[in-house]
Amino acid sequence: MNELQNFIFKVIINIFKIEDIEQFYKRSEIRYGILNYVAKYSLARDKYYVTKECLEHLKNLNLITKKGLRRGSKSKKNQFTYEHPIPSNVIADELFKNREDKESMRKILMWSDVVTVLTAREDEILSKNYISSMPTDWKFLVNDKFERYSICGIETPPSIEIDVYGAVSR
């Protein structure tokens, strides 16, 4: 957990401490902000995984420099995205269930702290099958984080990590 992730963790914990959070958690106006913080926690990592297919794609576009991959390079034009193997809504729901236990929340975030760089083609395959969900009977801290990838035929787990830099955006 780097310095920015540690601060985002504090923000997330404090959101879940708000009185009456149970009443407002599912409201889109509140949930949207929570999901953004959960996603940004992992997006603040210093390294992302990348599939071999996507690494070749990024190299062909000359997007990898000595510093790594600039986070702001992601675009429809460049045909790649940053993807959370466990969707942020699944992570947020697990945090909500454990909102009374800071250490459980830390464990959940650290276990799910993964971002993968996928080509638009790989992301399309994944989105057709599991846009915001995990497979039926999948369990947090038990099953494979990349289970959706395995089922969809995407490299599992991606074995290459690349440095990322620049502003964290979602």
CSV table of N, CA and C in Angstrom, one decimal:
chain,number,residue,atom,x,y,z
A,1,MET,N,0.9,-1.2,0.0
A,1,MET,CA,0.0,0.0,0.0
A,1,MET,C,0.9,1.2,0.0
A,2,ASN,N,0.8,2.0,-1.1
A,2,ASN,CA,1.6,3.2,-1.1
A,2,ASN,C,0.9,4.4,-0.4
A,3,GLU,N,1.6,5.5,-0.3
A,3,GLU,CA,1.1,6.7,0.5
A,3,GLU,C,-0.3,7.1,0.0
A,4,LEU,N,-0.5,7.2,-1.3
A,4,LEU,CA,-1.9,7.6,-1.8
A,4,LEU,C,-2.9,6.6,-1.5
A,5,GLN,N,-2.6,5.3,-1.7
A,5,GLN,CA,-3.5,4.2,-1.3
A,5,GLN,C,-3.9,4.3,0.2
A,6,ASN,N,-2.9,4.5,1.0
A,6,ASN,CA,-3.2,4.6,2.4
A,6,ASN,C,-4.1,5.7,2.7
A,7,PHE,N,-4.0,6.8,2.1
A,7,PHE,CA,-4.9,8.0,2.3
A,7,PHE,C,-6.3,7.6,1.8
A,8,ILE,N,-6.4,7.0,0.6
A,8,ILE,CA,-7.7,6.6,0.1
A,8,ILE,C,-8.4,5.6,1.0
A,9,PHE,N,-7.6,4.7,1.6
A,9,PHE,CA,-8.1,3.7,2.5
A,9,PHE,C,-8.8,4.4,3.7
A,10,LYS,N,-8.1,5.5,4.2
A,10,LYS,CA,-8.7,6.3,5.3
A,10,LYS,C,-10.0,6.9,4.9
A,11,VAL,N,-10.1,7.4,3.7
A,11,VAL,CA,-11.3,8.0,3.2
A,11,VAL,C,-12.4,7.0,3.1
A,12,ILE,N,-12.1,5.8,2.6
A,12,ILE,CA,-13.1,4.7,2.5
A,12,ILE,C,-13.6,4.3,3.8
A,13,ILE,N,-12.7,4.1,4.8
A,13,ILE,CA,-13.1,3.7,6.1
A,13,ILE,C,-14.0,4.8,6.7
A,14,ASN,N,-13.7,6.0,6.5
A,14,ASN,CA,-14.5,7.1,7.1
A,14,ASN,C,-15.9,7.3,6.4
A,15,ILE,N,-15.9,7.0,5.2
A,15,ILE,CA,-17.2,7.0,4.5
A,15,ILE,C,-18.1,5.9,5.1
A,16,PHE,N,-17.6,4.7,5.4
A,16,PHE,CA,-18.4,3.7,5.9
A,16,PHE,C,-18.7,3.9,7.4
A,17,LYS,N,-18.1,4.8,8.1
A,17,LYS,CA,-18.4,5.2,9.5
A,17,LYS,C,-19.5,6.2,9.6
A,18,ILE,N,-19.9,6.8,8.5
A,18,ILE,CA,-21.0,7.8,8.5
A,18,ILE,C,-22.3,7.2,9.1
A,19,GLU,N,-22.8,8.0,10.0
A,19,GLU,CA,-24.1,7.6,10.6
A,19,GLU,C,-25.2,7.4,9.5
A,20,ASP,N,-25.9,6.3,9.5
A,20,ASP,CA,-27.0,6.0,8.6
A,20,ASP,C,-26.5,5.6,7.2
A,21,ILE,N,-25.3,5.2,7.1
A,21,ILE,CA,-24.7,4.7,5.8
A,21,ILE,C,-25.6,3.6,5.3
A,22,GLU,N,-26.1,2.8,6.1
A,22,GLU,CA,-26.9,1.6,5.7
A,22,GLU,C,-28.1,2.1,4.9
A,23,GLN,N,-28.7,3.2,5.3
A,23,GLN,CA,-29.9,3.8,4.6
A,23,GLN,C,-29.5,4.4,3.2
A,24,PHE,N,-28.3,4.8,3.0
A,24,PHE,CA,-28.0,5.6,1.8
A,24,PHE,C,-27.0,4.8,0.9
A,25,TYR,N,-26.5,3.7,1.4
A,25,TYR,CA,-25.4,3.0,0.6
A,25,TYR,C,-25.8,2.6,-0.8
A,26,LYS,N,-27.1,2.2,-1.0
A,26,LYS,CA,-27.5,1.7,-2.3
A,26,LYS,C,-28.0,2.9,-3.2
A,27,ARG,N,-28.1,4.1,-2.7
A,27,ARG,CA,-28.6,5.2,-3.5
A,27,ARG,C,-27.5,5.5,-4.5
A,28,SER,N,-27.8,5.7,-5.7
A,28,SER,CA,-26.8,5.9,-6.8
A,28,SER,C,-25.9,7.2,-6.5
A,29,GLU,N,-26.5,8.2,-5.9
A,29,GLU,CA,-25.7,9.4,-5.6
A,29,GLU,C,-24.6,9.1,-4.7
A,30,ILE,N,-24.8,8.2,-3.7
A,30,ILE,CA,-23.8,7.9,-2.7
A,30,ILE,C,-22.9,6.8,-3.3
A,31,ARG,N,-23.5,5.7,-3.8
A,31,ARG,CA,-22.8,4.6,-4.3
A,31,ARG,C,-21.8,4.9,-5.3
A,32,TYR,N,-22.1,5.8,-6.2
A,32,TYR,CA,-21.2,6.2,-7.3
A,32,TYR,C,-19.9,6.7,-6.7
A,33,GLY,N,-19.9,7.6,-5.7
A,33,GLY,CA,-18.7,8.1,-5.0
A,33,GLY,C,-17.9,7.0,-4.3
A,34,ILE,N,-18.6,6.1,-3.6
A,34,ILE,CA,-18.0,5.0,-3.0
A,34,ILE,C,-17.2,4.1,-4.0
A,35,LEU,N,-17.9,3.8,-5.1
A,35,LEU,CA,-17.3,2.9,-6.1
A,35,LEU,C,-16.1,3.6,-6.7
A,36,ASN,N,-16.1,4.9,-6.9
A,36,ASN,CA,-15.0,5.6,-7.4
A,36,ASN,C,-13.8,5.5,-6.5
A,37,TYR,N,-14.0,5.7,-5.2
A,37,TYR,CA,-12.9,5.6,-4.2
A,37,TYR,C,-12.3,4.2,-4.2
A,38,VAL,N,-13.2,3.2,-4.2
A,38,VAL,CA,-12.8,1.8,-4.2
A,38,VAL,C,-11.9,1.5,-5.5
A,39,ALA,N,-12.4,2.0,-6.6
A,39,ALA,CA,-11.6,1.8,-7.9
A,39,ALA,C,-10.3,2.5,-7.8
A,40,LYS,N,-10.3,3.7,-7.3
A,40,LYS,CA,-9.1,4.6,-7.3
A,40,LYS,C,-8.1,4.0,-6.3
A,41,TYR,N,-8.5,3.3,-5.3
A,41,TYR,CA,-7.6,2.7,-4.4
A,41,TYR,C,-6.6,1.8,-5.2
A,42,SER,N,-7.1,0.9,-6.0
A,42,SER,CA,-6.2,0.1,-6.8
A,42,SER,C,-5.5,0.8,-8.0
A,43,LEU,N,-6.3,1.8,-8.6
A,43,LEU,CA,-5.7,2.5,-9.7
A,43,LEU,C,-4.5,3.4,-9.2
A,44,ALA,N,-4.4,3.6,-7.9
A,44,ALA,CA,-3.3,4.4,-7.3
A,44,ALA,C,-2.0,3.6,-7.2
A,45,ARG,N,-2.1,2.3,-7.5
A,45,ARG,CA,-0.9,1.4,-7.4
A,45,ARG,C,0.2,2.0,-8.3
A,46,ASP,N,1.4,1.5,-8.0
A,46,ASP,CA,2.6,2.0,-8.8
A,46,ASP,C,2.8,1.1,-10.0
A,47,LYS,N,2.2,-0.1,-10.0
A,47,LYS,CA,2.4,-1.1,-11.1
A,47,LYS,C,1.1,-1.7,-11.4
A,48,TYR,N,0.8,-2.0,-12.6
A,48,TYR,CA,-0.4,-2.7,-13.1
A,48,TYR,C,0.1,-4.0,-13.8
A,49,TYR,N,-0.7,-5.0,-13.8
A,49,TYR,CA,-0.5,-6.2,-14.6
A,49,TYR,C,-0.9,-5.9,-16.0
A,50,VAL,N,-0.3,-6.6,-16.9
A,50,VAL,CA,-0.7,-6.4,-18.3
A,50,VAL,C,-0.6,-7.8,-19.0
A,51,THR,N,-1.6,-8.1,-19.9
A,51,THR,CA,-1.5,-9.3,-20.6
A,51,THR,C,-0.5,-9.2,-21.7
A,52,LYS,N,0.0,-10.4,-22.1
A,52,LYS,CA,1.0,-10.4,-23.2
A,52,LYS,C,0.5,-9.7,-24.5
A,53,GLU,N,-0.8,-10.0,-24.8
A,53,GLU,CA,-1.4,-9.4,-25.9
A,53,GLU,C,-1.4,-7.9,-25.8
A,54,CYS,N,-1.8,-7.4,-24.7
A,54,CYS,CA,-1.8,-5.9,-24.5
A,54,CYS,C,-0.4,-5.3,-24.5
A,55,LEU,N,0.5,-6.0,-23.9
A,55,LEU,CA,1.9,-5.5,-23.8
A,55,LEU,C,2.4,-5.2,-25.3
A,56,GLU,N,2.2,-6.2,-26.1
A,56,GLU,CA,2.6,-6.1,-27.5
A,56,GLU,C,1.8,-4.9,-28.2
A,57,HIS,N,0.6,-4.7,-27.9
A,57,HIS,CA,-0.2,-3.6,-28.4
A,57,HIS,C,0.4,-2.3,-28.0
A,58,LEU,N,0.7,-2.2,-26.7
A,58,LEU,CA,1.2,-0.9,-26.1
A,58,LEU,C,2.6,-0.6,-26.7
A,59,LYS,N,3.4,-1.7,-26.9
A,59,LYS,CA,4.7,-1.5,-27.5
A,59,LYS,C,4.6,-1.0,-29.0
A,60,ASN,N,3.6,-1.6,-29.7
A,60,ASN,CA,3.4,-1.2,-31.1
A,60,ASN,C,3.0,0.3,-31.2
A,61,LEU,N,2.3,0.8,-30.2
A,61,LEU,CA,1.9,2.2,-30.2
A,61,LEU,C,2.9,3.1,-29.5
A,62,ASN,N,4.0,2.5,-29.1
A,62,ASN,CA,5.1,3.3,-28.5
A,62,ASN,C,4.6,4.0,-27.2
A,63,LEU,N,3.8,3.4,-26.4
A,63,LEU,CA,3.2,4.0,-25.2
A,63,LEU,C,4.0,3.7,-24.0
A,64,ILE,N,4.9,2.8,-24.0
A,64,ILE,CA,5.7,2.5,-22.9
A,64,ILE,C,7.1,3.2,-23.0
A,65,THR,N,7.3,4.1,-21.9
A,65,THR,CA,8.6,4.8,-21.9
A,65,THR,C,9.5,4.2,-20.8
A,66,LYS,N,10.6,4.9,-20.5
A,66,LYS,CA,11.5,4.5,-19.4
A,66,LYS,C,10.7,4.6,-18.1
A,67,LYS,N,9.8,5.5,-18.0
A,67,LYS,CA,9.0,5.7,-16.7
A,67,LYS,C,7.9,4.6,-16.6
A,68,GLY,N,7.5,4.1,-17.7
A,68,GLY,CA,6.4,3.1,-17.8
A,68,GLY,C,5.3,3.5,-18.7
A,69,LEU,N,4.1,3.2,-18.3
A,69,LEU,CA,2.9,3.6,-19.0
A,69,LEU,C,2.2,4.7,-18.3
A,70,ARG,N,2.0,5.8,-19.1
A,70,ARG,CA,1.3,6.9,-18.5
A,70,ARG,C,-0.2,6.6,-18.3
A,71,ARG,N,-0.7,6.7,-17.1
A,71,ARG,CA,-2.1,6.4,-16.9
A,71,ARG,C,-3.1,7.1,-17.8
A,72,GLY,N,-2.8,8.3,-18.2
A,72,GLY,CA,-3.6,9.1,-19.1
A,72,GLY,C,-3.6,8.6,-20.5
A,73,SER,N,-2.8,7.6,-20.9
A,73,SER,CA,-2.8,7.1,-22.2
A,73,SER,C,-4.0,6.3,-22.6
A,74,LYS,N,-4.7,5.8,-21.6
A,74,LYS,CA,-5.9,5.0,-21.8
A,74,LYS,C,-6.9,5.8,-22.6
A,75,SER,N,-7.4,5.2,-23.7
A,75,SER,CA,-8.4,5.8,-24.5
A,75,SER,C,-9.0,4.9,-25.5
A,76,LYS,N,-10.2,5.2,-26.0
A,76,LYS,CA,-10.8,4.4,-27.1
A,76,LYS,C,-9.8,4.4,-28.3
A,77,LYS,N,-9.2,5.5,-28.5
A,77,LYS,CA,-8.3,5.7,-29.7
A,77,LYS,C,-7.2,4.7,-29.6
A,78,ASN,N,-6.6,4.6,-28.4
A,78,ASN,CA,-5.5,3.7,-28.1
A,78,ASN,C,-5.9,2.2,-27.9
A,79,GLN,N,-7.2,1.9,-27.9
A,79,GLN,CA,-7.7,0.6,-27.8
A,79,GLN,C,-7.2,-0.3,-26.6
A,80,PHE,N,-7.2,0.3,-25.4
A,80,PHE,CA,-6.9,-0.4,-24.2
A,80,PHE,C,-7.5,0.2,-23.0
A,81,THR,N,-7.6,-0.6,-22.0
A,81,THR,CA,-8.3,-0.1,-20.8
A,81,THR,C,-7.6,-0.6,-19.5
A,82,TYR,N,-7.9,0.0,-18.4
A,82,TYR,CA,-7.5,-0.5,-17.1
A,82,TYR,C,-8.7,-1.2,-16.5
A,83,GLU,N,-8.5,-2.5,-16.1
A,83,GLU,CA,-9.6,-3.3,-15.6
A,83,GLU,C,-9.3,-3.9,-14.3
A,84,HIS,N,-10.3,-3.9,-13.4
A,84,HIS,CA,-10.2,-4.5,-12.1
A,84,HIS,C,-10.7,-6.0,-12.2
A,85,PRO,N,-9.8,-7.0,-12.0
A,85,PRO,CA,-10.3,-8.4,-12.0
A,85,PRO,C,-11.5,-8.7,-11.1
A,86,ILE,N,-11.6,-8.0,-10.0
A,86,ILE,CA,-12.7,-8.0,-9.2
A,86,ILE,C,-13.4,-6.6,-9.3
A,87,PRO,N,-14.6,-6.6,-9.9
A,87,PRO,CA,-15.2,-5.3,-10.1
A,87,PRO,C,-15.4,-4.5,-8.8
A,88,SER,N,-15.3,-3.2,-8.9
A,88,SER,CA,-15.3,-2.3,-7.7
A,88,SER,C,-16.6,-2.4,-7.0
A,89,ASN,N,-17.7,-2.7,-7.6
A,89,ASN,CA,-19.0,-2.9,-6.9
A,89,ASN,C,-19.0,-4.1,-6.0
A,90,VAL,N,-18.3,-5.2,-6.5
A,90,VAL,CA,-18.2,-6.4,-5.7
A,90,VAL,C,-17.3,-6.1,-4.4
A,91,ILE,N,-16.2,-5.4,-4.6
A,91,ILE,CA,-15.3,-5.0,-3.5
A,91,ILE,C,-16.0,-4.1,-2.6
A,92,ALA,N,-16.8,-3.1,-3.1
A,92,ALA,CA,-17.5,-2.2,-2.2
A,92,ALA,C,-18.5,-2.9,-1.3
A,93,ASP,N,-19.2,-3.9,-1.9
A,93,ASP,CA,-20.2,-4.6,-1.2
A,93,ASP,C,-19.6,-5.4,-0.1
A,94,GLU,N,-18.4,-6.0,-0.3
A,94,GLU,CA,-17.7,-6.7,0.7
A,94,GLU,C,-17.2,-5.8,1.8
A,95,LEU,N,-16.7,-4.6,1.4
A,95,LEU,CA,-16.3,-3.6,2.5
A,95,LEU,C,-17.5,-3.2,3.3
A,96,PHE,N,-18.7,-3.0,2.7
A,96,PHE,CA,-19.9,-2.6,3.4
A,96,PHE,C,-20.3,-3.7,4.4
A,97,LYS,N,-20.2,-5.0,4.0
A,97,LYS,CA,-20.5,-6.1,5.0
A,97,LYS,C,-19.5,-6.1,6.2
A,98,ASN,N,-18.3,-5.6,6.0
A,98,ASN,CA,-17.3,-5.6,7.0
A,98,ASN,C,-17.0,-4.2,7.5
A,99,ARG,N,-17.9,-3.3,7.4
A,99,ARG,CA,-17.6,-1.9,7.7
A,99,ARG,C,-17.3,-1.6,9.2
A,100,GLU,N,-17.6,-2.6,10.1
A,100,GLU,CA,-17.3,-2.4,11.5
A,100,GLU,C,-15.9,-2.8,11.9
A,101,ASP,N,-15.2,-3.4,10.9
A,101,ASP,CA,-13.9,-4.0,11.2
A,101,ASP,C,-12.8,-3.5,10.3
A,102,LYS,N,-12.1,-2.5,10.7
A,102,LYS,CA,-11.1,-1.8,9.9
A,102,LYS,C,-10.1,-2.8,9.3
A,103,GLU,N,-9.6,-3.7,10.1
A,103,GLU,CA,-8.6,-4.7,9.7
A,103,GLU,C,-9.2,-5.6,8.6
A,104,SER,N,-10.4,-6.0,8.7
A,104,SER,CA,-11.0,-6.8,7.6
A,104,SER,C,-11.1,-6.0,6.4
A,105,MET,N,-11.5,-4.7,6.5
A,105,MET,CA,-11.5,-3.8,5.3
A,105,MET,C,-10.2,-3.7,4.7
A,106,ARG,N,-9.1,-3.5,5.5
A,106,ARG,CA,-7.8,-3.4,4.9
A,106,ARG,C,-7.4,-4.7,4.2
A,107,LYS,N,-7.7,-5.8,4.8
A,107,LYS,CA,-7.4,-7.1,4.2
A,107,LYS,C,-8.2,-7.3,2.8
A,108,ILE,N,-9.4,-6.9,2.8
A,108,ILE,CA,-10.2,-6.9,1.6
A,108,ILE,C,-9.6,-6.1,0.5
A,109,LEU,N,-9.2,-4.8,0.8
A,109,LEU,CA,-8.7,-3.9,-0.2
A,109,LEU,C,-7.3,-4.4,-0.7
A,110,MET,N,-6.5,-4.9,0.3
A,110,MET,CA,-5.1,-5.3,-0.1
A,110,MET,C,-5.2,-6.6,-1.0
A,111,TRP,N,-6.1,-7.5,-0.6
A,111,TRP,CA,-6.3,-8.7,-1.4
A,111,TRP,C,-6.8,-8.5,-2.8
A,112,SER,N,-7.6,-7.5,-3.0
A,112,SER,CA,-8.2,-7.2,-4.3
A,112,SER,C,-7.5,-6.1,-5.0
A,113,ASP,N,-6.3,-5.7,-4.5
A,113,ASP,CA,-5.6,-4.6,-5.1
A,113,ASP,C,-4.8,-5.0,-6.3
A,114,VAL,N,-5.6,-5.1,-7.4
A,114,VAL,CA,-5.1,-5.5,-8.7
A,114,VAL,C,-5.7,-4.7,-9.8
A,115,VAL,N,-4.9,-4.3,-10.7
A,115,VAL,CA,-5.4,-3.6,-12.0
A,115,VAL,C,-4.7,-4.3,-13.1
A,116,THR,N,-5.4,-4.6,-14.2
A,116,THR,CA,-4.9,-5.3,-15.3
A,116,THR,C,-5.1,-4.4,-16.6
A,117,VAL,N,-4.1,-4.2,-17.4
A,117,VAL,CA,-4.2,-3.5,-18.6
A,117,VAL,C,-4.6,-4.5,-19.7
A,118,LEU,N,-5.8,-4.3,-20.3
A,118,LEU,CA,-6.3,-5.2,-21.3
A,118,LEU,C,-6.5,-4.4,-22.6
A,119,THR,N,-6.4,-5.2,-23.7
A,119,THR,CA,-6.7,-4.6,-25.0
A,119,THR,C,-8.3,-4.4,-25.1
A,120,ALA,N,-8.7,-3.6,-26.0
A,120,ALA,CA,-10.2,-3.4,-26.2
A,120,ALA,C,-10.8,-4.7,-26.5
A,121,ARG,N,-10.1,-5.6,-27.3
A,121,ARG,CA,-10.7,-6.9,-27.6
A,121,ARG,C,-10.9,-7.8,-26.4
A,122,GLU,N,-9.9,-7.8,-25.5
A,122,GLU,CA,-10.0,-8.6,-24.3
A,122,GLU,C,-11.1,-8.1,-23.4
A,123,ASP,N,-11.1,-6.8,-23.3
A,123,ASP,CA,-12.1,-6.1,-22.4
A,123,ASP,C,-13.6,-6.4,-23.0
A,124,GLU,N,-13.7,-6.4,-24.3
A,124,GLU,CA,-15.0,-6.7,-24.9
A,124,GLU,C,-15.5,-8.2,-24.5
A,125,ILE,N,-14.6,-9.1,-24.6
A,125,ILE,CA,-14.9,-10.5,-24.2
A,125,ILE,C,-15.3,-10.6,-22.8
A,126,LEU,N,-14.6,-9.9,-21.9
A,126,LEU,CA,-14.9,-9.9,-20.5
A,126,LEU,C,-16.2,-9.2,-20.2
A,127,SER,N,-16.5,-8.1,-20.9
A,127,SER,CA,-17.7,-7.4,-20.7
A,127,SER,C,-19.0,-8.1,-21.1
A,128,LYS,N,-18.8,-8.9,-22.2
A,128,LYS,CA,-20.0,-9.7,-22.7
A,128,LYS,C,-20.4,-10.7,-21.6
A,129,ASN,N,-19.5,-11.2,-20.8
A,129,ASN,CA,-19.8,-12.2,-19.9
A,129,ASN,C,-20.0,-11.8,-18.4
A,130,TYR,N,-19.1,-10.9,-18.0
A,130,TYR,CA,-19.1,-10.4,-16.6
A,130,TYR,C,-18.8,-9.0,-16.5
A,131,ILE,N,-19.7,-8.1,-16.9
A,131,ILE,CA,-19.4,-6.7,-16.9
A,131,ILE,C,-19.2,-6.1,-15.5
A,132,SER,N,-20.0,-6.5,-14.5
A,132,SER,CA,-19.8,-6.0,-13.1
A,132,SER,C,-20.0,-7.1,-12.1
A,133,SER,N,-19.7,-8.3,-12.4
A,133,SER,CA,-20.0,-9.4,-11.5
A,133,SER,C,-18.9,-10.4,-11.5
A,134,MET,N,-18.9,-11.3,-10.5
A,134,MET,CA,-18.0,-12.4,-10.5
A,134,MET,C,-18.9,-13.6,-10.7
A,135,PRO,N,-18.2,-14.7,-11.1
A,135,PRO,CA,-19.0,-16.0,-11.3
A,135,PRO,C,-19.8,-16.4,-10.1
A,136,THR,N,-20.9,-17.1,-10.4
A,136,THR,CA,-21.8,-17.6,-9.3
A,136,THR,C,-20.9,-18.5,-8.4
A,137,ASP,N,-21.2,-18.3,-7.1
A,137,ASP,CA,-20.5,-19.0,-6.0
A,137,ASP,C,-19.1,-18.6,-5.8
A,138,TRP,N,-18.6,-17.6,-6.4
A,138,TRP,CA,-17.3,-17.0,-6.2
A,138,TRP,C,-17.3,-16.4,-4.8
A,139,LYS,N,-16.2,-16.6,-4.0
A,139,LYS,CA,-16.1,-16.0,-2.7
A,139,LYS,C,-14.9,-15.2,-2.5
A,140,PHE,N,-15.0,-14.1,-1.8
A,140,PHE,CA,-13.9,-13.2,-1.5
A,140,PHE,C,-12.9,-13.9,-0.6
A,141,LEU,N,-11.7,-13.6,-0.9
A,141,LEU,CA,-10.5,-14.1,-0.1
A,141,LEU,C,-10.4,-15.7,-0.2
A,142,VAL,N,-11.2,-16.3,-1.0
A,142,VAL,CA,-11.1,-17.8,-1.2
A,142,VAL,C,-10.8,-18.1,-2.6
A,143,ASN,N,-11.6,-17.7,-3.5
A,143,ASN,CA,-11.4,-18.0,-4.9
A,143,ASN,C,-10.4,-17.2,-5.6
A,144,ASP,N,-10.1,-17.5,-6.9
A,144,ASP,CA,-9.1,-16.8,-7.7
A,144,ASP,C,-9.6,-15.4,-8.1
A,145,LYS,N,-8.8,-14.4,-7.9
A,145,LYS,CA,-9.1,-13.1,-8.2
A,145,LYS,C,-9.4,-12.9,-9.8
A,146,PHE,N,-8.7,-13.8,-10.5
A,146,PHE,CA,-8.8,-13.7,-12.0
A,146,PHE,C,-9.8,-14.8,-12.5
A,147,GLU,N,-10.7,-15.2,-11.8
A,147,GLU,CA,-11.6,-16.3,-12.2
A,147,GLU,C,-12.4,-15.9,-13.5
A,148,ARG,N,-12.9,-14.6,-13.5
A,148,ARG,CA,-13.6,-14.2,-14.7
A,148,ARG,C,-12.7,-14.3,-16.0
A,149,TYR,N,-11.4,-14.0,-15.8
A,149,TYR,CA,-10.5,-14.1,-16.9
A,149,TYR,C,-10.4,-15.5,-17.4
A,150,SER,N,-10.2,-16.4,-16.5
A,150,SER,CA,-10.1,-17.8,-16.8
A,150,SER,C,-11.2,-18.3,-17.6
A,151,ILE,N,-12.4,-18.0,-17.2
A,151,ILE,CA,-13.7,-18.5,-17.8
A,151,ILE,C,-13.8,-17.9,-19.3
A,152,CYS,N,-13.3,-16.6,-19.4
A,152,CYS,CA,-13.4,-15.9,-20.7
A,152,CYS,C,-12.2,-16.2,-21.6
A,153,GLY,N,-11.2,-17.0,-21.2
A,153,GLY,CA,-10.1,-17.3,-22.0
A,153,GLY,C,-9.0,-16.2,-22.1
A,154,ILE,N,-9.0,-15.3,-21.1
A,154,ILE,CA,-8.0,-14.2,-21.1
A,154,ILE,C,-6.9,-14.7,-20.2
A,155,GLU,N,-5.7,-14.4,-20.6
A,155,GLU,CA,-4.5,-14.8,-19.8
A,155,GLU,C,-4.6,-14.7,-18.3
A,156,THR,N,-4.4,-15.8,-17.6
A,156,THR,CA,-4.7,-15.9,-16.2
A,156,THR,C,-3.6,-16.6,-15.5
A,157,PRO,N,-3.1,-16.0,-14.4
A,157,PRO,CA,-3.1,-14.6,-14.2
A,157,PRO,C,-2.1,-13.9,-15.1
A,158,PRO,N,-2.3,-12.6,-15.4
A,158,PRO,CA,-1.3,-12.0,-16.2
A,158,PRO,C,0.0,-12.0,-15.5
A,159,SER,N,1.1,-12.3,-16.1
A,159,SER,CA,2.4,-12.5,-15.4
A,159,SER,C,3.3,-11.4,-15.5
A,160,ILE,N,3.0,-10.3,-16.2
A,160,ILE,CA,3.9,-9.2,-16.4
A,160,ILE,C,3.3,-8.0,-15.7
A,161,GLU,N,4.2,-7.3,-15.0
A,161,GLU,CA,3.8,-6.0,-14.3
A,161,GLU,C,4.6,-4.9,-15.0
A,162,ILE,N,3.9,-3.8,-15.1
A,162,ILE,CA,4.6,-2.6,-15.7
A,162,ILE,C,4.3,-1.4,-14.7
A,163,ASP,N,5.3,-0.5,-14.7
A,163,ASP,CA,5.2,0.7,-14.0
A,163,ASP,C,4.2,1.6,-14.6
A,164,VAL,N,3.5,2.3,-13.8
A,164,VAL,CA,2.5,3.3,-14.3
A,164,VAL,C,2.8,4.6,-13.6
A,165,TYR,N,2.5,5.7,-14.3
A,165,TYR,CA,2.7,7.0,-13.7
A,165,TYR,C,1.7,8.0,-14.2
A,166,GLY,N,1.6,9.2,-13.5
A,166,GLY,CA,0.7,10.2,-13.9
A,166,GLY,C,-0.6,10.2,-13.0
A,167,ALA,N,-1.5,11.1,-13.3
A,167,ALA,CA,-2.6,11.2,-12.5
A,167,ALA,C,-3.5,10.0,-12.5
A,168,VAL,N,-4.1,9.7,-11.3
A,168,VAL,CA,-5.0,8.6,-11.2
A,168,VAL,C,-6.4,9.0,-11.7
A,169,SER,N,-6.9,8.3,-12.7
A,169,SER,CA,-8.2,8.7,-13.2
A,169,SER,C,-9.0,7.4,-13.5
A,170,ARG,N,-10.3,7.6,-13.5
A,170,ARG,CA,-11.2,6.5,-13.7
A,170,ARG,C,-12.1,6.7,-14.9
